[in-house]
Coordinates of C-alpha atoms in Angstrom, one line a residue:
X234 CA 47.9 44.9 195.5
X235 CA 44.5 45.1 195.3
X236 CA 42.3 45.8 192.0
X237 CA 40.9 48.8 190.9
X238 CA 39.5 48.7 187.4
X239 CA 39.6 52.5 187.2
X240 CA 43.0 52.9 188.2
X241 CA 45.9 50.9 188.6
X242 CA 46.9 51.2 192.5
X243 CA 50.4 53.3 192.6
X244 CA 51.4 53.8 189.1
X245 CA 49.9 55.7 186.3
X246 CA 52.1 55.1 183.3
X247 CA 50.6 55.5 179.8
X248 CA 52.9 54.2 177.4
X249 CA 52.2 56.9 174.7
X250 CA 54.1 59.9 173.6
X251 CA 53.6 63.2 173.0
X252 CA 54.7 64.6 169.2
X253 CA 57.7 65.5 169.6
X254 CA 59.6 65.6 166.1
X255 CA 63.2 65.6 165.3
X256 CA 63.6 69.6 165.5
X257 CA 61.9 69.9 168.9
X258 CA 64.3 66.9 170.0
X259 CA 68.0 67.8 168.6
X260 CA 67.3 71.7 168.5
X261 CA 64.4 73.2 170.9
X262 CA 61.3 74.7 169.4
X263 CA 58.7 77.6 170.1
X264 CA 56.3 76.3 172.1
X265 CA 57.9 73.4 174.1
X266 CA 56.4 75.0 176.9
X267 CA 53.1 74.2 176.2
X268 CA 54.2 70.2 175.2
X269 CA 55.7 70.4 178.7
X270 CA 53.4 71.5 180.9
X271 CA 50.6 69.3 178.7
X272 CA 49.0 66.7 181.4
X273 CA 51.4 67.3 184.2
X274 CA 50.3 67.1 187.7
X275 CA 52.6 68.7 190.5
X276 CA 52.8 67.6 194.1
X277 CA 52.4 69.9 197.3
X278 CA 55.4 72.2 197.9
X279 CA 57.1 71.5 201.1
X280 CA 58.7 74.6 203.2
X281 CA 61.7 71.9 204.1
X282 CA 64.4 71.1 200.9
X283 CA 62.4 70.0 198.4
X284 CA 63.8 68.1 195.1
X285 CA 62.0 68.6 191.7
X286 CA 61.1 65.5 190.7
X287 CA 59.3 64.9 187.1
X288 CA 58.5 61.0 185.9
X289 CA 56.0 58.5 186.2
X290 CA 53.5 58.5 189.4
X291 CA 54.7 55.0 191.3
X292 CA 58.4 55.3 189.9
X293 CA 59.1 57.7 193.0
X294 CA 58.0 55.4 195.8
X295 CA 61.8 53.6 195.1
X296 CA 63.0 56.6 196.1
X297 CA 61.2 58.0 199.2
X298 CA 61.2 54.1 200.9
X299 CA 61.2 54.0 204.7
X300 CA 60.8 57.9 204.5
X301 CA 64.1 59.0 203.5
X302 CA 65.5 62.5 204.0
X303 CA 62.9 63.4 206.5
X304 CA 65.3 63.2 209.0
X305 CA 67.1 65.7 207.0
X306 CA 64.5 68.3 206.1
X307 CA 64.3 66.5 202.3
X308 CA 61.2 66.3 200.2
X309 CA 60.2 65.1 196.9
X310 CA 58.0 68.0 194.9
X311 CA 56.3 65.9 192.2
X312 CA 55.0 66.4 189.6
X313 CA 53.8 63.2 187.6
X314 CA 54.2 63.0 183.3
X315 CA 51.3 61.0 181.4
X316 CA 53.9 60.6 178.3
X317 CA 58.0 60.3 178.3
X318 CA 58.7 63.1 175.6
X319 CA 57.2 65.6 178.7
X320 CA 60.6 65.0 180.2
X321 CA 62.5 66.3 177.0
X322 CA 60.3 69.0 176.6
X323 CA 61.1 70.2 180.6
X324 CA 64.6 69.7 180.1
X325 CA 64.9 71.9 177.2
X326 CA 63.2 74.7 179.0
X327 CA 65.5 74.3 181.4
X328 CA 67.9 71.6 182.7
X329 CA 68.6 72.5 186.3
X330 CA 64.9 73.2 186.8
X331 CA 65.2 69.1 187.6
X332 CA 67.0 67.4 190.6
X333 CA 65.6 64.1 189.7
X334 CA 63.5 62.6 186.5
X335 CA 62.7 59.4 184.7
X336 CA 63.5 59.6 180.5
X337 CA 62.6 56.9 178.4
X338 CA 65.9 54.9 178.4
X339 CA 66.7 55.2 174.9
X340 CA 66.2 59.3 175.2
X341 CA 69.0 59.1 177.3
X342 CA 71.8 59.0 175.3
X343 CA 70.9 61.9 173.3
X344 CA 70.3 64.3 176.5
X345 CA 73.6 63.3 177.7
X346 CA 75.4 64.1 174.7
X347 CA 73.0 67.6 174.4
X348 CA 74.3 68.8 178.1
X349 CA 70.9 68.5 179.6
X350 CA 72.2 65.6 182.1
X351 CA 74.3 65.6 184.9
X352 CA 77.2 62.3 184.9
X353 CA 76.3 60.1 187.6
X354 CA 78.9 59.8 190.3
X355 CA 79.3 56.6 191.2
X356 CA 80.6 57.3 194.5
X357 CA 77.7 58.7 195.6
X358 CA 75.7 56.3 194.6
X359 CA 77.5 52.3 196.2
X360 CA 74.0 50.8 196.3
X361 CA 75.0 50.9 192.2
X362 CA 77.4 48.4 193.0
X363 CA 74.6 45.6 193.4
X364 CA 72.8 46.1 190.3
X365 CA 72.6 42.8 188.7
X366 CA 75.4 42.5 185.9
X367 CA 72.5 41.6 183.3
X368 CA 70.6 44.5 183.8
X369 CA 73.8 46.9 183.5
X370 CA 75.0 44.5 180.0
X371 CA 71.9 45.7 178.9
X372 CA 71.2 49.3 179.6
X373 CA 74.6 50.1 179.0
X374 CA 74.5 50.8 175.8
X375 CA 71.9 53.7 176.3
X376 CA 73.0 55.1 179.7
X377 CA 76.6 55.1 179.4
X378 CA 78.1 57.5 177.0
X379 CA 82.1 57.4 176.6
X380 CA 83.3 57.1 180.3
X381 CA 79.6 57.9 182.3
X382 CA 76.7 57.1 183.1
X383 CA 73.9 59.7 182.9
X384 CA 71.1 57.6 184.0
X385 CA 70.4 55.0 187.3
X386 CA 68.4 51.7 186.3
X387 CA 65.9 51.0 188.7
X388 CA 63.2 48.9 187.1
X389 CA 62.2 47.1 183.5
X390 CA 59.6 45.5 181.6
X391 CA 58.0 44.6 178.4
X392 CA 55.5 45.5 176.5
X393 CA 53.9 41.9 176.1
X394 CA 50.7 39.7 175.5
X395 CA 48.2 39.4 177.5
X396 CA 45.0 37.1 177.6
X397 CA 42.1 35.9 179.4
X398 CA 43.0 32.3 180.6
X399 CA 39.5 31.4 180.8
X400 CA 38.5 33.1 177.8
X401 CA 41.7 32.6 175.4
X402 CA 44.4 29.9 174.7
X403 CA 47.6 30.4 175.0
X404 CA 48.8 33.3 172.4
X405 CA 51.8 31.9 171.1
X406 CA 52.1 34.9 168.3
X407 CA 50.9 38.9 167.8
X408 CA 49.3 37.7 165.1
X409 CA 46.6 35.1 167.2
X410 CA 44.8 39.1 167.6
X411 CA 43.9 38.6 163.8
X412 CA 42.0 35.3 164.8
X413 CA 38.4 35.1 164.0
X414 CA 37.4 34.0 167.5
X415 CA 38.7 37.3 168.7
X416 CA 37.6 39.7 166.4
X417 CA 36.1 42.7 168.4
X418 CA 37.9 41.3 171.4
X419 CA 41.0 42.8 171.2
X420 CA 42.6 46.0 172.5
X421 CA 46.1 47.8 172.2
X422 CA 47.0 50.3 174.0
X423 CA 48.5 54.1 172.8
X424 CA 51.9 53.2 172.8
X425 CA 53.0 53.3 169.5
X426 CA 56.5 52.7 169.7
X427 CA 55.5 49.3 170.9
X428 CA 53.1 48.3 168.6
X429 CA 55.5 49.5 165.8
X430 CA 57.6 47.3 167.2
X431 CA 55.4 44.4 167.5
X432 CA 54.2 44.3 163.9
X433 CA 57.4 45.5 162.6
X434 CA 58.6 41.9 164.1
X435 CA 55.2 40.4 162.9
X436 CA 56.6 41.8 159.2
X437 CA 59.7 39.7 159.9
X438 CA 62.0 43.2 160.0
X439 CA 64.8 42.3 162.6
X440 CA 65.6 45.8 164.3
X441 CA 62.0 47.9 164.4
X442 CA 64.1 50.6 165.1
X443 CA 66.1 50.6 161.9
X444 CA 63.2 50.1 159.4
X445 CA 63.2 51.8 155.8
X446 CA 60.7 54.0 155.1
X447 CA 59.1 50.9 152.5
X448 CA 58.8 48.8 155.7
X449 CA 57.7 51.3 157.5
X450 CA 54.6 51.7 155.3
X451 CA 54.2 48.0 155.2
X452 CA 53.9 48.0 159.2
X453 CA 51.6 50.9 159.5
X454 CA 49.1 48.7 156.8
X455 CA 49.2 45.9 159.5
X456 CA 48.1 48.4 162.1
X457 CA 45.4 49.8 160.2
X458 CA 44.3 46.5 159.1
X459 CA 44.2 45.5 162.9
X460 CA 42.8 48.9 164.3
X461 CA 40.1 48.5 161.7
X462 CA 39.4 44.7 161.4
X463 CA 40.1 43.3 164.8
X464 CA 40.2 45.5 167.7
X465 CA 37.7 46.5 170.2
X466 CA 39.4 49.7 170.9
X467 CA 42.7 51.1 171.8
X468 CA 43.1 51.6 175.2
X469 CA 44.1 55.4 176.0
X470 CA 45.8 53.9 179.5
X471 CA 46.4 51.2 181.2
X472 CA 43.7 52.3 183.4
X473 CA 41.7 51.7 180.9
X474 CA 43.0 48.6 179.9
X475 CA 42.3 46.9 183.4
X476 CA 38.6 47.6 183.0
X477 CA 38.3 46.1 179.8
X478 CA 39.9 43.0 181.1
X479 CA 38.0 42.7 184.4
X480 CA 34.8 43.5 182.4
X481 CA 36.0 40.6 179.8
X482 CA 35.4 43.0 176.9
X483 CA 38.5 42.2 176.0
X484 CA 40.0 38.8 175.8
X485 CA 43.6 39.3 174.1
X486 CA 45.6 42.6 174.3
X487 CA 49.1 44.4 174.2
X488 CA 50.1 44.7 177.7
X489 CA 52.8 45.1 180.4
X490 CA 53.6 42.5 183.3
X491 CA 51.7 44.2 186.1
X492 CA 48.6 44.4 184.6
X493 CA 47.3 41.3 185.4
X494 CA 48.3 41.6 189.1
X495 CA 45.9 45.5 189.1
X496 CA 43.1 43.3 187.3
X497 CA 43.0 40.9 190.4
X498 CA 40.4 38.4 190.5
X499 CA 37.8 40.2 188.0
X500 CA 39.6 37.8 185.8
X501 CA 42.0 34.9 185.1
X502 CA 44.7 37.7 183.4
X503 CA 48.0 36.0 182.2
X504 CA 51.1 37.3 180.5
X505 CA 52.3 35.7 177.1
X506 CA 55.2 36.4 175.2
X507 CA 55.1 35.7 171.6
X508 CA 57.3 34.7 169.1
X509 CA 58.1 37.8 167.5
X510 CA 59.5 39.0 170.7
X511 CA 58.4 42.1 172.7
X512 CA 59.8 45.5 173.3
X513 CA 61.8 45.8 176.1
X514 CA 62.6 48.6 178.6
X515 CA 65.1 49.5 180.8
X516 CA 64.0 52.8 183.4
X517 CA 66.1 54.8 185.3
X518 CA 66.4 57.9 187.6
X519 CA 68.8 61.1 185.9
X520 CA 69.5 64.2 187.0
X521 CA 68.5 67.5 185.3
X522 CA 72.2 69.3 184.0
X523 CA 73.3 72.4 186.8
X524 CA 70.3 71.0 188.9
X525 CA 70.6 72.6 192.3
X526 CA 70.5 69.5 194.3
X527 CA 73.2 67.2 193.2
X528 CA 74.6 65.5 196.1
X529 CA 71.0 65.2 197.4
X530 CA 69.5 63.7 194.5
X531 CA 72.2 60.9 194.1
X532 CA 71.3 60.1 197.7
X533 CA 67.5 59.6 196.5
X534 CA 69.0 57.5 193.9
X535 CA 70.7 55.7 196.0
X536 CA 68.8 54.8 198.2
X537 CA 65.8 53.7 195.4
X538 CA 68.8 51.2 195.1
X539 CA 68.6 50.0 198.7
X540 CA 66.8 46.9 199.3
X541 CA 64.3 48.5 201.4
X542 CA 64.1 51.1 198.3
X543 CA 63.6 48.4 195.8
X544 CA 61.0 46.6 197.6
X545 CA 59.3 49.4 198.6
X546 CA 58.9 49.8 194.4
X547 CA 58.1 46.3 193.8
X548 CA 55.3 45.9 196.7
X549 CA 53.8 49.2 195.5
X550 CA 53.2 48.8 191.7
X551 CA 54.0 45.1 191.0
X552 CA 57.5 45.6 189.4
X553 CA 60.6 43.9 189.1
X554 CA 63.7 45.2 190.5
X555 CA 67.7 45.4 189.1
X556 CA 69.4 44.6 191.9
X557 CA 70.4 40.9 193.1
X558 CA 69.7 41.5 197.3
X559 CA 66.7 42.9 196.1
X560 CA 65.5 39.6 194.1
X561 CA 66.2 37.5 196.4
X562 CA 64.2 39.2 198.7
X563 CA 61.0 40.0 197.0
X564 CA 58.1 38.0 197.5
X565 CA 56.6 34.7 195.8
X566 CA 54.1 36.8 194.0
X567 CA 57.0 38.8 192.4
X568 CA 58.8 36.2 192.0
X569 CA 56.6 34.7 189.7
X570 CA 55.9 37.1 187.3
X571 CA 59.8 38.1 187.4
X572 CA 62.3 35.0 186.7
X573 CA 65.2 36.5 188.3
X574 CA 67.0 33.6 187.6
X575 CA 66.7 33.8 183.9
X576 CA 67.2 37.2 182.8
X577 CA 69.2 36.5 180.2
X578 CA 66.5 34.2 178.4
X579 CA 63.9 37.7 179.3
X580 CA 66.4 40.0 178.0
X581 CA 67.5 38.5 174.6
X582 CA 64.9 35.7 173.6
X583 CA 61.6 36.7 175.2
X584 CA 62.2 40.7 174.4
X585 CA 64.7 43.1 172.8
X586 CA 65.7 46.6 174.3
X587 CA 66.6 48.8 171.1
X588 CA 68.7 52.4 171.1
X589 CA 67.2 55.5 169.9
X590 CA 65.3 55.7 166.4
X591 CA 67.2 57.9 164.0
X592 CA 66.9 61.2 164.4
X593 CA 68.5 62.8 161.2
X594 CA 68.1 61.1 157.7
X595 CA 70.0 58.7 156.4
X596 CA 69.8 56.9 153.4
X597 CA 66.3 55.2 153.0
X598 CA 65.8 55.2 157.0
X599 CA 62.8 56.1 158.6
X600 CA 63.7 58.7 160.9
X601 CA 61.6 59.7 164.3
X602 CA 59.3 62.2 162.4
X603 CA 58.1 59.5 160.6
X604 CA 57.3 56.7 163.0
X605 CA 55.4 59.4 164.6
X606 CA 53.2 60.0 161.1
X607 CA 53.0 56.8 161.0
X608 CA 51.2 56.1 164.1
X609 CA 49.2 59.3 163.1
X610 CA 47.9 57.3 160.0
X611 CA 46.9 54.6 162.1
X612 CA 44.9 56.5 164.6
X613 CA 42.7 58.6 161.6
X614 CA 42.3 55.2 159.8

């Protein structure tokens, strides 16, 4: 792939979420349709059969590989999110309004059990056969509810380290930003589930996503201490993020694996995972609950799961795929940011893939309103 320092090639993702608090998410609110339609950016209409799709920009070239349903009179109609709480927000304005769409893993669960998903039917879908058994032992637990699955994985990641290899040793900790060498050399980006997460860790709490509303507090101080003492900025995307590396503004950041692949050769980028661990995702493809293209949008699905499909994914954006024909056919470049043959070591020591905050109160537990506050603190600090 090659660089662009304004743009990653193929993929937009911004890791950041739109505020959507515990009302909007378990009940619906006044005004969802403005959250929805907030930063969306819809594709061409085709006269043939065309499926509504709504996720990331990139995460649909899995599913259109070697031109599928062409031959058919199938399209894709896109329209491409800039946060994963706009795919909540559409599906509570209306469910069958989408054939196809990407939710943030651990919504999942959640919209299942709210009727906004359709169950996946396996048959449909026997590329879902050769989904590597780690990757399923590991999104299980947010896809599948009771006896279904109401979500497809098709890719992960993390949201890691990275660092100038020329410019930077080795990170071996989150807390090597708070280093006097690379004070004003730092950047984050506006994800703040995984920065919670990262500092939450660095505050020696073992689930991020369980924290009391003390710890809680304690984290957000670490954030603020950073955002004020040690950072050159907070990256607003990951756009952004690839300038200020190639530029070599920043030395040290909060990243994800194909970053250093978009930054090219502006710079010696390298991806660290630190001792604390880093959050861990799981994507997959769903489909929207009395959506009107069913059988179609489980072939889609299905054939994202091809080889050709998951290739097609990889080559395009730079990453990893969940099936084991697939990672044994991906290139050397992929293969070596991705160790395939080691995803049990990337999936419980180098990272950690959590469920769903809590939603309702319990006890002394922060709930999702206030992680969001949190991160609200930490941006007006």
């Amino acid at each position: 792939m090659k660089s662009d320092t304004a743009k990653p090639d193929g993929v937009t993702r911004v890791l950041q979420y739109v505020s959507l608090d515990r009302r909007q998410l378990l009940k619906g609110a006044a005004g969802l349709g403005l959250v929805g339609a907030a930063g969306l950016r819809s594709g061409t209409a085709s006269a043939a059969t065309a499926l509504k799709y709504l996720g990331w920009e990139g995460y649909d070239s899995f599913l259109a590989a070697g031109d599928f349903g062409k031959s058919d009179g199938l399209t894709l109609q896109k329209t491409f999110i800039s946060s994963a709480d706009e795919v909540i927000a559409k599906l509570r304005l209306g469910s069958s309004q989408l054939d196809i769409c990407t939710p943030y893993f651990i919504h999942d669960g959640f919209l299942a059990e709210q009727g906004m998903l359709e169950p996946i039917d396996l048959a449909k879908i026997p590329n879902f056969s050769k989904i590597n058994a780690t990757i399923l032992r590991y999104c299980e637990p947010n896809m599948k509810v009771k006896d279904h699955w109401y979500a497809v994985p098709m890719t992960y990641g993390s949201i890691c380290m990275l660092y100038n290899a020329d410019l930077a040793a080795t990170p071996t900790s989150w807390t090597d930003m708070l280093k006097p060498e690379y004070k004003g050399k730092c950047a984050i980006t506006a994800d703040y589930v995984g920065n919670i997460f990262a500092w939450a860790r660095v505050a020696g709490i073992e689930q991020p996503n369980r924290m009391t509303k003390a710890e809680l507090t304690k984290v957000t101080d670490l954030l603020i201490d950073l955002k004020r003492n040690h950072l050159r900025t907070i990256a607003p995307s990951y756009g952004d993020l690839v300038q200020l590396l190639s530029s070599k503004e920043v030395v040290i950041s909060q990243g994800w694996e194909p970053v250093p692949t978009w930054v090219g050769e502006a710079a010696k980028i390298k991806v660290a995972y630190p001792k604390e661990k880093s959050m861990g995702f799981i994507e997959g493809y769903a489909i929207g609950k009395g959506a009107a293209h069913v059988d179609e949008a489980h072939r889609f699905i299905n054939n994202a799961l091809s080889k050709d499909g998951q290739l097609a994914g990889a080559t395009a954006n730079s990453m990893p795929v969940v099936t084991d024909e697939a990672m044994q056919a991906t290139d050397a470049a992929n293969k070596a940011i991705y160790d395939y043959d080691h995803l049990d070591d990337y999936l419980a020591q180098k990272t950690m893939i959590v469920p769903m905050y809590p939603l309702e109160s319990n006890g002394d537990l922060a709930i999702w309103d206030n992680y969001q506050e949190a991160w609200e603190k930490v941006l007006k600090s």
